């Protein structure tokens, strides 16, 4: 127990400095271990333990006394006999109790509001929010969008260009749905990659697509899994220059299904990038028509009358990867 306490102090003391400096208004304890210790503290005080502890406030002095009682119970069997402790939790509760003890003492918490909600509920609520945001707003969920925007600012991305490329690529994605048969998740990955595709400019113009891959895959991205960051990074990596190849380690290490997704989405991103060739948003909008396997994309110039001929040229140079991936013929005019 002494070694555990020393380890916890060593691991967490640096992290808590910011909390101590910032301060807090209320401490909320969630999940099973804290519920069990709160129930134990109430029982030891002779108080009735309600079936649901949600919203209950417990004095931490009582919780610390309960933790000390747990420490003195030297076996799982002894801990299981304590009031408020389930037998299934008796073997592991001491570790969580010692962490809780450290937080209470270090942060000088005198009262704790108990919540039974934990990781499982968080996953459910997060999933529901993503489904709602995608269906209502047709783009990244709030947390994921904030993450991408923060990275754009961090890497000094040219936002007007990135937003324009995003809008063009998503229009192409939606118009070609009958060919690629991808869904909302892949659309999110494309949107994120479109916004971040030029982040590598922060390192160097030369090979900036490779630098974009590195920056994306080595960044903290709240709301995204590591696999998603890898996919976003690969889509950005192939927005220019070489097509995806088996000899590219980062690409070849992915599952074959994800490789196909990267090919299609990076092909769309290449086309969207070409539509803003001069990075001045001279294309106001695009119209896409499909006839069998022939796709025509009409670029509509901006109201100032500048003819988007460079953009037509740039886009037509970038259709190959998407044509190969979907087995279609694309012309831009």
Tab-separated table of C-alpha atoms in Angstrom, residues 164 167-168 171 275-276 280-287 298-304 306 308 311:
chain	number	residue	atom	x	y	z
A	164	UNK	CA	-13.301	25.844	-50.110
A	167	UNK	CA	-16.927	22.217	-49.729
A	168	UNK	CA	-15.929	21.054	-53.217
A	171	UNK	CA	-20.118	17.917	-53.095
A	275	UNK	CA	-10.654	23.097	-58.333
A	276	UNK	CA	-8.975	25.768	-56.175
A	280	UNK	CA	-8.215	32.250	-54.529
A	281	UNK	CA	-11.680	30.620	-54.623
A	282	UNK	CA	-12.340	31.681	-58.211
A	283	UNK	CA	-14.831	28.778	-58.540
A	284	UNK	CA	-18.147	29.778	-56.991
A	285	UNK	CA	-19.776	26.365	-57.310
A	286	UNK	CA	-19.742	23.107	-59.252
A	287	UNK	CA	-22.411	21.151	-61.118
A	298	UNK	CA	-18.830	22.028	-64.556
A	299	UNK	CA	-16.940	24.773	-62.739
A	300	UNK	CA	-18.977	27.917	-62.197
A	301	UNK	CA	-16.859	31.068	-61.951
A	302	UNK	CA	-17.121	33.620	-59.165
A	303	UNK	CA	-19.288	36.739	-59.677
A	304	UNK	CA	-16.244	38.944	-60.380
A	306	UNK	CA	-12.635	35.752	-63.561
A	308	UNK	CA	-11.621	29.577	-63.920
A	311	UNK	CA	-8.839	25.585	-62.217
